[in-house]
Amino acid sequence: MNAWEMPQVQALGEERLRLMQEAAEKCRGKSGMERLDIFLEYGEKLSEGGSLAPEEQKALLAAVAASLPEQEQKQLTQLMQMMGI
């Protein structure tokens, strides 16, 4: 099962799922800082109409992590652990 098919990701709803997939596509081939800019832009769009619940935040991070190359997945996982996520 890929990250987009995970039940907790699907539970975010069609519009948020579309935005996440669009952000992941824009991130392909970008550097870390370029990705951060994209995540910030799309984070604002995703939170319109209310902030994301903790479960939704974790699902979003899981989907983002799954779209990254293996080494960057490890770095994101380490960062999430340091942040207590």
XYZ file of C-alpha atoms in Angstrom:
85
model
C 0.000 0.000 0.000
C 1.427 3.384 -0.912
C 1.197 6.374 1.418
C -1.709 7.926 -0.510
C -3.834 4.816 0.098
C -3.315 4.759 3.876
C -6.695 5.056 5.648
C -5.524 7.972 7.800
C -4.398 9.858 4.675
C -7.627 9.074 2.836
C -9.549 10.346 5.867
C -8.145 13.839 5.259
C -10.627 14.288 2.448
C -10.457 14.681 -1.289
C -9.386 18.336 -1.371
C -6.567 17.966 1.155
C -5.402 14.772 -0.527
C -5.288 16.573 -3.884
C -3.263 19.424 -2.365
C -0.829 16.986 -0.741
C -0.286 15.119 -3.992
C 0.211 18.400 -5.842
C 2.793 19.526 -3.256
C 4.609 16.176 -3.424
C 4.780 16.434 -7.218
C 6.195 19.975 -7.035
C 8.839 18.748 -4.563
C 10.299 16.155 -6.911
C 13.863 17.057 -7.811
C 13.970 20.058 -5.471
C 16.533 20.769 -2.759
C 15.681 20.777 0.930
C 15.088 24.531 1.137
C 13.029 24.567 -2.048
C 10.889 21.767 -0.592
C 10.463 23.699 2.630
C 9.092 26.670 0.683
C 6.626 24.378 -1.086
C 5.565 22.749 2.200
C 5.000 26.160 3.763
C 2.911 27.309 0.802
C 0.798 24.169 0.776
C 0.619 24.014 4.569
C -1.278 27.292 4.485
C -3.660 25.927 1.851
C -4.172 22.686 3.794
C -5.047 24.483 7.000
C -7.641 26.785 5.434
C -10.915 26.286 7.221
C -9.193 25.198 10.431
C -5.977 23.712 11.645
C -5.125 20.053 11.187
C -5.723 17.693 14.096
C -2.639 15.847 15.411
C -3.691 12.650 13.581
C -4.075 14.608 10.354
C -0.654 16.191 10.833
C 0.934 12.754 11.260
C -0.860 11.442 8.157
C 0.348 14.439 6.170
C 3.938 13.916 7.316
C 3.741 10.201 6.488
C 2.562 10.981 2.959
C 5.262 13.604 2.488
C 7.940 11.249 3.806
C 6.827 8.502 1.436
C 7.337 10.840 -1.522
C 10.998 11.511 -0.642
C 14.117 9.573 -1.634
C 15.271 7.058 1.012
C 18.042 9.223 2.503
C 15.714 12.200 2.843
C 13.050 9.965 4.415
C 15.587 9.068 7.109
C 16.408 12.739 7.685
C 12.721 13.664 7.958
C 12.120 10.765 10.352
C 15.007 11.934 12.536
C 13.675 15.488 12.488
C 10.184 14.301 13.422
C 11.617 12.268 16.319
C 13.565 15.282 17.566
C 10.353 17.319 17.442
C 8.437 14.603 19.313
C 6.120 13.818 16.400
